mmCIF file of C-alpha atoms in Angstrom:
data_model
loop_
_atom_site.group_PDB
_atom_site.id
_atom_site.type_symbol
_atom_site.label_atom_id
_atom_site.label_comp_id
_atom_site.label_asym_id
_atom_site.label_seq_id
_atom_site.Cartn_x
_atom_site.Cartn_y
_atom_site.Cartn_z
ATOM 1 C CA UNK A 2 8.196 25.642 76.588
ATOM 2 C CA UNK A 3 7.722 26.102 80.310
ATOM 3 C CA UNK A 4 4.653 28.261 80.929
ATOM 4 C CA UNK A 5 4.472 27.816 84.731
ATOM 5 C CA UNK A 6 4.364 31.006 86.748
ATOM 6 C CA UNK A 7 7.353 31.703 89.016
ATOM 7 C CA UNK A 8 6.825 31.693 92.768
ATOM 8 C CA UNK A 9 7.313 35.379 93.475
ATOM 9 C CA UNK A 10 6.948 36.922 96.907
ATOM 10 C CA UNK A 11 3.544 38.321 95.976
ATOM 11 C CA UNK A 12 2.296 34.924 94.762
ATOM 12 C CA UNK A 13 3.527 33.159 97.910
ATOM 13 C CA UNK A 14 1.766 35.742 100.065
ATOM 14 C CA UNK A 15 -1.446 35.239 98.080
ATOM 15 C CA UNK A 16 -1.216 31.432 98.481
ATOM 16 C CA UNK A 17 -0.590 31.706 102.223
ATOM 17 C CA UNK A 18 -3.438 34.170 102.582
ATOM 18 C CA UNK A 19 -5.749 31.837 100.688
ATOM 19 C CA UNK A 20 -4.764 28.891 102.891
ATOM 20 C CA UNK A 21 -5.281 31.005 105.984
ATOM 21 C CA UNK A 22 -8.727 32.071 104.788
ATOM 22 C CA UNK A 23 -9.601 28.436 104.032
ATOM 23 C CA UNK A 24 -8.440 27.327 107.485
ATOM 24 C CA UNK A 25 -10.404 30.169 109.059
ATOM 25 C CA UNK A 26 -13.526 29.191 107.113
ATOM 26 C CA UNK A 27 -13.203 25.561 108.248
ATOM 27 C CA UNK A 28 -12.713 26.694 111.851
ATOM 28 C CA UNK A 29 -15.703 29.029 111.635
ATOM 29 C CA UNK A 30 -17.929 26.318 110.154
ATOM 30 C CA UNK A 31 -16.882 23.897 112.906
ATOM 31 C CA UNK A 32 -17.536 26.567 115.525
ATOM 32 C CA UNK A 33 -20.968 27.409 114.118
ATOM 33 C CA UNK A 34 -22.007 23.859 113.200
ATOM 34 C CA UNK A 35 -24.946 23.904 115.622
ATOM 35 C CA UNK A 36 -26.241 27.114 114.048
ATOM 36 C CA UNK A 37 -25.610 25.954 110.473
ATOM 37 C CA UNK A 38 -27.230 22.540 111.015
ATOM 38 C CA UNK A 39 -30.851 23.814 110.689
ATOM 39 C CA UNK A 40 -29.939 25.663 107.486
ATOM 40 C CA UNK A 41 -28.203 22.627 105.959
ATOM 41 C CA UNK A 42 -31.125 20.392 106.941
ATOM 42 C CA UNK A 43 -33.539 22.884 105.391
ATOM 43 C CA UNK A 44 -31.498 22.900 102.167
ATOM 44 C CA UNK A 45 -31.689 19.101 102.026
ATOM 45 C CA UNK A 46 -35.461 19.123 102.591
ATOM 46 C CA UNK A 47 -35.939 21.819 99.943
ATOM 47 C CA UNK A 48 -33.816 19.830 97.511
ATOM 48 C CA UNK A 49 -35.901 16.704 98.067
ATOM 49 C CA UNK A 50 -39.197 18.569 97.685
ATOM 50 C CA UNK A 51 -38.177 20.595 94.631
ATOM 51 C CA UNK A 52 -39.594 18.054 92.099
ATOM 52 C CA UNK A 53 -43.028 18.321 93.748
ATOM 53 C CA UNK A 54 -42.893 22.118 93.556
ATOM 54 C CA UNK A 55 -42.003 22.013 89.852
ATOM 55 C CA UNK A 56 -44.738 19.434 89.248
ATOM 56 C CA UNK A 57 -47.352 21.726 90.787
ATOM 57 C CA UNK A 58 -46.075 24.661 88.755
ATOM 58 C CA UNK A 59 -46.362 22.714 85.510
ATOM 59 C CA UNK A 60 -49.746 21.158 86.282
ATOM 60 C CA UNK A 61 -51.343 24.383 87.535
ATOM 61 C CA UNK A 62 -49.365 26.605 85.134
ATOM 62 C CA UNK A 63 -48.186 28.909 87.879
ATOM 63 C CA UNK A 64 -45.621 31.622 87.248
ATOM 64 C CA UNK A 65 -44.652 32.128 90.859
ATOM 65 C CA UNK A 66 -43.592 29.577 93.446
ATOM 66 C CA UNK A 67 -45.548 30.625 96.541
ATOM 67 C CA UNK A 68 -48.744 28.662 95.773
ATOM 68 C CA UNK A 69 -46.764 25.636 94.579
ATOM 69 C CA UNK A 70 -44.639 25.680 97.758
ATOM 70 C CA UNK A 71 -47.742 26.006 99.953
ATOM 71 C CA UNK A 72 -49.418 23.061 98.221
ATOM 72 C CA UNK A 73 -46.265 20.951 98.529
ATOM 73 C CA UNK A 74 -45.858 21.657 102.255
ATOM 74 C CA UNK A 75 -49.556 21.000 102.827
ATOM 75 C CA UNK A 76 -49.393 17.651 101.030
ATOM 76 C CA UNK A 77 -46.244 16.587 102.892
ATOM 77 C CA UNK A 78 -47.790 17.594 106.220
ATOM 78 C CA UNK A 79 -50.971 15.640 105.462
ATOM 79 C CA UNK A 80 -49.003 12.551 104.401
ATOM 80 C CA UNK A 81 -46.797 12.644 107.507
ATOM 81 C CA UNK A 82 -49.843 13.186 109.711
ATOM 82 C CA UNK A 83 -51.705 10.262 108.157
ATOM 83 C CA UNK A 84 -48.662 7.997 108.498
ATOM 84 C CA UNK A 85 -48.293 9.042 112.128
ATOM 85 C CA UNK A 86 -52.005 8.477 112.768
ATOM 86 C CA UNK A 87 -52.146 5.011 111.220
ATOM 87 C CA UNK A 88 -48.669 3.664 112.027
ATOM 88 C CA UNK A 89 -47.930 4.919 115.552
ATOM 89 C CA UNK A 90 -50.776 2.958 117.241
ATOM 90 C CA UNK A 91 -49.474 -0.230 115.605
ATOM 91 C CA UNK A 92 -45.918 0.546 116.670
ATOM 92 C CA UNK A 93 -46.952 1.228 120.278
ATOM 93 C CA UNK A 94 -49.046 -1.934 120.428
ATOM 94 C CA UNK A 95 -46.154 -3.972 119.009
ATOM 95 C CA UNK A 96 -43.795 -2.551 121.632
ATOM 96 C CA UNK A 97 -46.264 -3.548 124.341
ATOM 97 C CA UNK A 98 -46.557 -6.975 122.711
ATOM 98 C CA UNK A 99 -42.799 -7.581 122.716
ATOM 99 C CA UNK A 100 -42.724 -6.484 126.372
ATOM 100 C CA UNK A 101 -45.382 -9.071 127.201
ATOM 101 C CA UNK A 102 -43.481 -11.730 125.266
ATOM 102 C CA UNK A 103 -40.324 -10.990 127.252
ATOM 103 C CA UNK A 104 -42.276 -11.334 130.502
ATOM 104 C CA UNK A 105 -43.860 -14.597 129.345
ATOM 105 C CA UNK A 106 -40.498 -16.024 128.296
ATOM 106 C CA UNK A 107 -39.268 -15.627 131.878
ATOM 107 C CA UNK A 108 -41.665 -18.302 133.131
ATOM 108 C CA UNK A 109 -41.736 -20.490 130.036
ATOM 109 C CA UNK A 110 -39.493 -23.495 129.585
ATOM 110 C CA UNK A 111 -40.324 -24.188 125.945
ATOM 111 C CA UNK A 112 -37.319 -25.641 124.134
ATOM 112 C CA UNK A 113 -36.216 -24.153 120.846
ATOM 113 C CA UNK A 114 -35.861 -26.886 118.192
ATOM 114 C CA UNK A 115 -32.336 -27.519 116.859
ATOM 115 C CA UNK A 116 -30.853 -25.013 119.336
ATOM 116 C CA UNK A 117 -28.621 -26.574 122.039
ATOM 117 C CA UNK A 118 -29.622 -25.889 125.612
ATOM 118 C CA UNK A 119 -26.154 -24.532 126.433
ATOM 119 C CA UNK A 120 -26.939 -21.732 123.945
ATOM 120 C CA UNK A 121 -30.656 -21.322 124.589
ATOM 121 C CA UNK A 122 -30.245 -21.331 128.378
ATOM 122 C CA UNK A 123 -27.921 -18.299 128.722
ATOM 123 C CA UNK A 124 -29.867 -16.518 125.994
ATOM 124 C CA UNK A 125 -33.131 -17.176 127.860
ATOM 125 C CA UNK A 126 -31.619 -15.798 131.078
ATOM 126 C CA UNK A 127 -30.376 -12.694 129.248
ATOM 127 C CA UNK A 128 -33.775 -12.087 127.682
ATOM 128 C CA UNK A 129 -35.505 -12.599 131.009
ATOM 129 C CA UNK A 130 -33.208 -9.973 132.572
ATOM 130 C CA UNK A 131 -34.480 -7.332 130.145
ATOM 131 C CA UNK A 132 -36.910 -4.940 131.803
ATOM 132 C CA UNK A 133 -38.465 -2.490 129.365
ATOM 133 C CA UNK A 134 -39.670 -0.254 132.208
ATOM 134 C CA UNK A 135 -36.183 0.095 133.668
ATOM 135 C CA UNK A 136 -34.769 0.788 130.210
ATOM 136 C CA UNK A 137 -37.294 3.556 129.554
ATOM 137 C CA UNK A 138 -36.684 5.020 133.005
ATOM 138 C CA UNK A 139 -32.907 4.988 132.495
ATOM 139 C CA UNK A 140 -33.285 6.643 129.101
ATOM 140 C CA UNK A 141 -35.470 9.353 130.601
ATOM 141 C CA UNK A 142 -33.038 9.854 133.488
ATOM 142 C CA UNK A 143 -30.065 10.107 131.126
ATOM 143 C CA UNK A 144 -31.902 12.629 128.965
ATOM 144 C CA UNK A 145 -32.769 14.697 132.030
ATOM 145 C CA UNK A 146 -29.196 14.605 133.299
ATOM 146 C CA UNK A 147 -27.767 15.494 129.901
ATOM 147 C CA UNK A 148 -30.197 18.374 129.356
ATOM 148 C CA UNK A 149 -29.416 19.992 132.700
ATOM 149 C CA UNK A 150 -29.431 19.384 136.413
ATOM 150 C CA UNK A 151 -31.955 22.106 137.137
ATOM 151 C CA UNK A 152 -35.434 22.867 135.896
ATOM 152 C CA UNK A 153 -34.278 26.170 134.399
ATOM 153 C CA UNK A 154 -31.474 24.530 132.411
ATOM 154 C CA UNK A 155 -33.857 21.861 131.115
ATOM 155 C CA UNK A 156 -36.393 24.498 130.093
ATOM 156 C CA UNK A 157 -33.776 26.572 128.275
ATOM 157 C CA UNK A 158 -32.461 23.499 126.460
ATOM 158 C CA UNK A 159 -36.009 22.546 125.409
ATOM 159 C CA UNK A 160 -36.690 26.050 124.127
ATOM 160 C CA UNK A 161 -33.431 26.086 122.169
ATOM 161 C CA UNK A 162 -34.218 22.767 120.476
ATOM 162 C CA UNK A 163 -37.733 23.997 119.709
ATOM 163 C CA UNK A 164 -36.258 27.164 118.226
ATOM 164 C CA UNK A 165 -33.909 25.091 116.050
ATOM 165 C CA UNK A 166 -36.824 23.090 114.603
ATOM 166 C CA UNK A 167 -38.819 26.278 114.102
ATOM 167 C CA UNK A 168 -35.847 27.875 112.316
ATOM 168 C CA UNK A 169 -35.530 24.786 110.140
ATOM 169 C CA UNK A 170 -39.178 25.060 109.118
ATOM 170 C CA UNK A 171 -38.794 28.791 108.372
ATOM 171 C CA UNK A 172 -35.608 28.097 106.392
ATOM 172 C CA UNK A 173 -37.432 25.452 104.357
ATOM 173 C CA UNK A 174 -40.204 27.889 103.404
ATOM 174 C CA UNK A 175 -37.877 30.687 102.302
ATOM 175 C CA UNK A 176 -35.432 28.372 100.527
ATOM 176 C CA UNK A 177 -38.224 26.659 98.599
ATOM 177 C CA UNK A 178 -39.725 29.995 97.543
ATOM 178 C CA UNK A 179 -36.391 31.385 96.290
ATOM 179 C CA UNK A 180 -34.823 28.042 95.335
ATOM 180 C CA UNK A 181 -33.842 28.976 91.766
ATOM 181 C CA UNK A 182 -32.464 32.408 92.687
ATOM 182 C CA UNK A 183 -30.465 30.927 95.576
ATOM 183 C CA UNK A 184 -28.949 28.278 93.333
ATOM 184 C CA UNK A 185 -28.046 30.949 90.764
ATOM 185 C CA UNK A 186 -26.519 33.056 93.530
ATOM 186 C CA UNK A 187 -24.342 30.174 94.707
ATOM 187 C CA UNK A 188 -23.141 29.628 91.140
ATOM 188 C CA UNK A 189 -22.211 33.304 90.818
ATOM 189 C CA UNK A 190 -19.916 32.998 93.841
ATOM 190 C CA UNK A 191 -17.493 30.934 91.742
ATOM 191 C CA UNK A 192 -14.747 33.078 90.105
ATOM 192 C CA UNK A 193 -15.229 33.523 86.364
ATOM 193 C CA UNK A 194 -12.112 31.641 85.282
ATOM 194 C CA UNK A 195 -13.189 28.549 87.252
ATOM 195 C CA UNK A 196 -16.875 28.634 86.327
ATOM 196 C CA UNK A 197 -16.751 26.328 83.306
ATOM 197 C CA UNK A 198 -15.065 23.523 85.277
ATOM 198 C CA UNK A 199 -16.991 24.170 88.499
ATOM 199 C CA UNK A 200 -20.332 24.321 86.710
ATOM 200 C CA UNK A 201 -19.653 21.070 84.874
ATOM 201 C CA UNK A 202 -18.691 19.255 88.083
ATOM 202 C CA UNK A 203 -21.669 20.656 90.001
ATOM 203 C CA UNK A 204 -24.077 19.755 87.192
ATOM 204 C CA UNK A 205 -22.689 16.227 87.022
ATOM 205 C CA UNK A 206 -22.962 15.805 90.788
ATOM 206 C CA UNK A 207 -26.515 17.147 90.740
ATOM 207 C CA UNK A 208 -27.475 14.838 87.873
ATOM 208 C CA UNK A 209 -25.923 11.815 89.568
ATOM 209 C CA UNK A 210 -27.606 12.622 92.883
ATOM 210 C CA UNK A 211 -30.967 13.221 91.214
ATOM 211 C CA UNK A 212 -30.752 9.938 89.381
ATOM 212 C CA UNK A 213 -29.646 7.804 92.307
ATOM 213 C CA UNK A 214 -30.688 9.416 95.592
ATOM 214 C CA UNK A 215 -34.319 10.229 94.823
ATOM 215 C CA UNK A 216 -34.795 6.961 92.948
ATOM 216 C CA UNK A 217 -33.221 4.953 95.747
ATOM 217 C CA UNK A 218 -35.406 6.749 98.299
ATOM 218 C CA UNK A 219 -38.518 5.764 96.321
ATOM 219 C CA UNK A 220 -37.344 2.151 96.099
ATOM 220 C CA UNK A 221 -36.602 2.162 99.847
ATOM 221 C CA UNK A 222 -40.138 3.396 100.525
ATOM 222 C CA UNK A 223 -41.591 0.580 98.424
ATOM 223 C CA UNK A 224 -39.312 -1.914 100.187
ATOM 224 C CA UNK A 225 -40.524 -0.696 103.597
ATOM 225 C CA UNK A 226 -44.133 -1.280 102.499
ATOM 226 C CA UNK A 227 -43.316 -4.783 101.197
ATOM 227 C CA UNK A 228 -41.469 -5.794 104.375
ATOM 228 C CA UNK A 229 -44.172 -4.367 106.665
ATOM 229 C CA UNK A 230 -46.836 -6.338 104.787
ATOM 230 C CA UNK A 231 -44.695 -9.489 104.684
ATOM 231 C CA UNK A 232 -43.773 -9.417 108.377
ATOM 232 C CA UNK A 233 -47.412 -8.687 109.266
ATOM 233 C CA UNK A 234 -48.559 -11.719 107.252
ATOM 234 C CA UNK A 235 -45.979 -13.887 109.023
ATOM 235 C CA UNK A 236 -47.246 -12.490 112.316
ATOM 236 C CA UNK A 237 -43.977 -11.739 114.100
ATOM 237 C CA UNK A 238 -43.899 -9.071 116.804
ATOM 238 C CA UNK A 239 -42.606 -5.598 115.828
ATOM 239 C CA UNK A 240 -43.564 -6.275 112.196
ATOM 240 C CA UNK A 241 -44.126 -2.580 111.362
ATOM 241 C CA UNK A 242 -41.006 -1.431 113.222
ATOM 242 C CA UNK A 243 -38.792 -4.016 111.542
ATOM 243 C CA UNK A 244 -40.293 -3.251 108.118
ATOM 244 C CA UNK A 245 -39.610 0.464 108.503
ATOM 245 C CA UNK A 246 -36.084 -0.305 109.715
ATOM 246 C CA UNK A 247 -35.406 -2.414 106.619
ATOM 247 C CA UNK A 248 -36.731 0.386 104.411
ATOM 248 C CA UNK A 249 -34.479 2.982 106.045
ATOM 249 C CA UNK A 250 -31.399 0.775 105.765
ATOM 250 C CA UNK A 251 -32.290 0.065 102.123
ATOM 251 C CA UNK A 252 -30.854 3.500 101.300
ATOM 252 C CA UNK A 253 -27.420 1.943 101.894
ATOM 253 C CA UNK A 254 -26.615 -1.038 99.636
ATOM 254 C CA UNK A 255 -26.564 -4.422 101.395
ATOM 255 C CA UNK A 256 -27.298 -2.884 104.810
ATOM 256 C CA UNK A 257 -30.879 -4.143 104.849
ATOM 257 C CA UNK A 258 -29.536 -7.637 105.543
ATOM 258 C CA UNK A 259 -28.263 -6.478 108.947
ATOM 259 C CA UNK A 260 -31.883 -6.549 110.097
ATOM 260 C CA UNK A 261 -31.788 -10.349 109.909
ATOM 261 C CA UNK A 262 -30.193 -10.273 113.376
ATOM 262 C CA UNK A 263 -33.054 -8.451 115.164
ATOM 263 C CA UNK A 264 -35.599 -10.434 113.131
ATOM 264 C CA UNK A 265 -34.030 -13.705 114.289
ATOM 265 C CA UNK A 266 -33.934 -12.412 117.884
ATOM 266 C CA UNK A 267 -37.631 -11.471 117.763
ATOM 267 C CA UNK A 268 -38.478 -14.906 116.344
ATOM 268 C CA UNK A 269 -36.466 -16.519 119.130
ATOM 269 C CA UNK A 270 -38.296 -14.529 121.838
ATOM 270 C CA UNK A 271 -41.622 -15.406 120.239
ATOM 271 C CA UNK A 272 -40.733 -19.101 120.143
ATOM 272 C CA UNK A 273 -39.678 -19.148 123.807
ATOM 273 C CA UNK A 274 -43.206 -18.238 124.838
ATOM 274 C CA UNK A 275 -44.613 -21.253 123.016
ATOM 275 C CA UNK A 276 -46.803 -19.176 120.658
ATOM 276 C CA UNK A 277 -44.738 -20.060 117.579
ATOM 277 C CA UNK A 278 -41.918 -22.323 116.431
ATOM 278 C CA UNK A 279 -38.593 -20.675 115.842
ATOM 279 C CA UNK A 280 -37.367 -22.240 112.606
ATOM 280 C CA UNK A 281 -40.676 -22.159 110.670
ATOM 281 C CA UNK A 282 -41.228 -18.531 111.669
ATOM 282 C CA UNK A 283 -37.650 -17.575 110.800
ATOM 283 C CA UNK A 284 -37.961 -19.419 107.481
ATOM 284 C CA UNK A 285 -41.095 -17.451 106.632
ATOM 285 C CA UNK A 286 -39.255 -14.203 107.451
ATOM 286 C CA UNK A 287 -36.379 -15.229 105.181
ATOM 287 C CA UNK A 288 -38.959 -15.947 102.468
ATOM 288 C CA UNK A 289 -40.215 -12.364 102.943
ATOM 289 C CA UNK A 290 -36.642 -11.153 102.370
ATOM 290 C CA UNK A 291 -36.275 -13.258 99.229
ATOM 291 C CA UNK A 292 -39.599 -12.195 97.680
ATOM 292 C CA UNK A 293 -39.181 -8.521 98.575
ATOM 293 C CA UNK A 294 -35.598 -8.405 97.295
ATOM 294 C CA UNK A 295 -36.600 -10.047 94.028
ATOM 295 C CA UNK A 296 -39.366 -7.491 93.513
ATOM 296 C CA UNK A 297 -37.091 -4.565 94.394
ATOM 297 C CA UNK A 298 -34.027 -5.745 92.450
ATOM 298 C CA UNK A 299 -35.623 -7.168 89.320
ATOM 299 C CA UNK A 300 -38.825 -5.118 88.960
ATOM 300 C CA UNK A 301 -38.608 -1.764 90.751
ATOM 301 C CA UNK A 302 -34.915 -0.944 90.282
ATOM 302 C CA UNK A 303 -34.910 -1.381 86.463
ATOM 303 C CA UNK A 304 -38.186 0.581 86.175
ATOM 304 C CA UNK A 305 -37.318 3.440 88.540
ATOM 305 C CA UNK A 306 -33.555 3.736 88.359
ATOM 306 C CA UNK A 307 -32.737 2.047 85.072
ATOM 307 C CA UNK A 308 -29.896 -0.440 84.885
ATOM 308 C CA UNK A 309 -27.515 -1.060 87.738
ATOM 309 C CA UNK A 310 -24.695 1.344 88.531
ATOM 310 C CA UNK A 311 -22.234 -1.099 86.961
ATOM 311 C CA UNK A 312 -20.034 -1.479 90.060
ATOM 312 C CA UNK A 313 -18.511 -4.689 91.320
ATOM 313 C CA UNK A 314 -19.782 -5.744 94.789
ATOM 314 C CA UNK A 315 -16.236 -5.483 96.151
ATOM 315 C CA UNK A 316 -15.976 -1.914 94.817
ATOM 316 C CA UNK A 317 -19.371 -1.121 96.357
ATOM 317 C CA UNK A 318 -18.238 -2.349 99.782
ATOM 318 C CA UNK A 319 -14.948 -0.456 99.467
ATOM 319 C CA UNK A 320 -16.739 2.750 98.488
ATOM 320 C CA UNK A 321 -19.132 2.351 101.418
ATOM 321 C CA UNK A 322 -16.185 1.959 103.794
ATOM 322 C CA UNK A 323 -14.265 4.946 102.387
ATOM 323 C CA UNK A 324 -17.174 7.375 102.134
ATOM 324 C CA UNK A 325 -18.585 6.187 105.460
ATOM 325 C CA UNK A 326 -15.293 6.891 107.242
ATOM 326 C CA UNK A 327 -15.120 10.349 105.624
ATOM 327 C CA UNK A 328 -18.704 11.563 106.041
ATOM 328 C CA UNK A 329 -20.472 9.067 108.291
ATOM 329 C CA UNK A 330 -23.949 7.852 107.435
ATOM 330 C CA UNK A 331 -24.420 10.584 104.795
ATOM 331 C CA UNK A 332 -21.261 9.401 103.061
ATOM 332 C CA UNK A 333 -22.577 5.841 102.950
ATOM 333 C CA UNK A 334 -25.800 7.053 101.339
ATOM 334 C CA UNK A 335 -24.026 9.030 98.593
ATOM 335 C CA UNK A 336 -21.204 6.492 98.166
ATOM 336 C CA UNK A 337 -22.513 4.829 94.999
ATOM 337 C CA UNK A 338 -23.326 7.938 92.920
ATOM 338 C CA UNK A 339 -20.112 9.685 93.905
ATOM 339 C CA UNK A 340 -18.001 6.595 93.172
ATOM 340 C CA UNK A 341 -19.702 6.153 89.794
ATOM 341 C CA UNK A 342 -19.080 9.826 88.991
ATOM 342 C CA UNK A 343 -15.405 9.611 89.945
ATOM 343 C CA UNK A 344 -14.907 6.453 87.881
ATOM 344 C CA UNK A 345 -16.604 8.131 84.908
ATOM 345 C CA UNK A 346 -14.244 11.113 85.197
ATOM 346 C CA UNK A 347 -11.257 8.794 85.540
ATOM 347 C CA UNK A 348 -12.164 6.883 82.381
ATOM 348 C CA UNK A 349 -12.871 10.062 80.432
ATOM 349 C CA UNK A 350 -9.972 12.310 81.436
ATOM 350 C CA UNK A 351 -7.212 9.959 82.639
ATOM 351 C CA UNK A 352 -7.651 6.805 80.584
ATOM 352 C CA UNK A 353 -9.107 8.711 77.632
ATOM 353 C CA UNK A 354 -11.978 6.253 77.300
ATOM 354 C CA UNK A 355 -15.640 7.174 77.309
ATOM 355 C CA UNK A 356 -17.413 4.663 79.572
ATOM 356 C CA UNK A 357 -20.527 3.511 77.770
ATOM 357 C CA UNK A 358 -21.287 0.337 79.745
ATOM 358 C CA UNK A 359 -23.779 1.821 82.155
ATOM 359 C CA UNK A 360 -26.588 4.290 81.889
ATOM 360 C CA UNK A 361 -25.068 6.259 84.753
ATOM 361 C CA UNK A 362 -21.855 6.836 82.820
ATOM 362 C CA UNK A 363 -23.732 7.804 79.662
ATOM 363 C CA UNK A 364 -25.921 10.203 81.612
ATOM 364 C CA UNK A 365 -22.931 11.853 83.275
ATOM 365 C CA UNK A 366 -21.053 12.208 80.023
ATOM 366 C CA UNK A 367 -24.018 13.544 78.043
ATOM 367 C CA UNK A 368 -24.940 16.007 80.747
ATOM 368 C CA UNK A 369 -21.348 17.196 81.032
ATOM 369 C CA UNK A 370 -21.232 17.741 77.263
ATOM 370 C CA UNK A 371 -24.394 19.831 77.379
ATOM 371 C CA UNK A 372 -23.074 21.892 80.284
ATOM 372 C CA UNK A 373 -19.795 22.520 78.505
ATOM 373 C CA UNK A 374 -21.549 23.643 75.347
#
């Protein structure tokens, strides 16, 4: 029995009107993206800080959220301030150190072992042509030209950017205070006949993001600490900067290995000054990668995140490429949880098989069952 609704004139008009409203909404969002960016950023910050707020409420047995939000913001501000106070002097001194090494390499003729002169020679000339002062001046000039050709235009642009950051901070405060009511309000915007499906999908996405994103961020923070300590023990220039860079790229699977290129370049510059030997220093840096990866992959990841996501490396690379092309760097960060969620839905609803091989699949299925009930 065919139960499909006929395409009457009224239904066609409703479909066209819906498509027009959707196109108008997309156009409006694109037009107001600069205004909506502080709000979206504030929502992301509030989402990341929500576990701390709930922890304070449980520990202090608070009914409201104002005190818990104030304590959370105070703690985050203190932590960021302490990190800035202790890390920034090291970063600035390392930048000055690499500048001195580049200057010293201009007058040094130290040969790099096992590197042919036809490769080391042009590379030495390219490194010697680098002038950090000119680079900083060009960056400042480009920023001045892009912000405006007059003092008034530059001042207005500075005030607008300051206002955006201030709005973001205000958004964060209000969103964190009314986080639960805002989330309930967004759920009520879904039409009643679509709520069961929409709620299940949203709950599964939230569960998958909670399980992967926050856990991966914690592992990335630990990895940054390990690499900073390891590079500092080796004694290469820019040890703190490179360690933080590895930690940031650790949010994206396999991307931390890209930092091997700047690490090798720093080791090469250091060896050209005669203060260190290239291959022993590079070997020690690779040893830092091996030890840190073993700790992160075999100790921290099973403890913090549980078992692996259960994806083949080829599927991981494909998902990174697809989600990265769709959503940029944010898409690459959420690629693994979203791919795991889609595969779980495919196995459950298309193949008719309940995937029980990974903890992620079991978590998604169990949470979806609870939401449906």
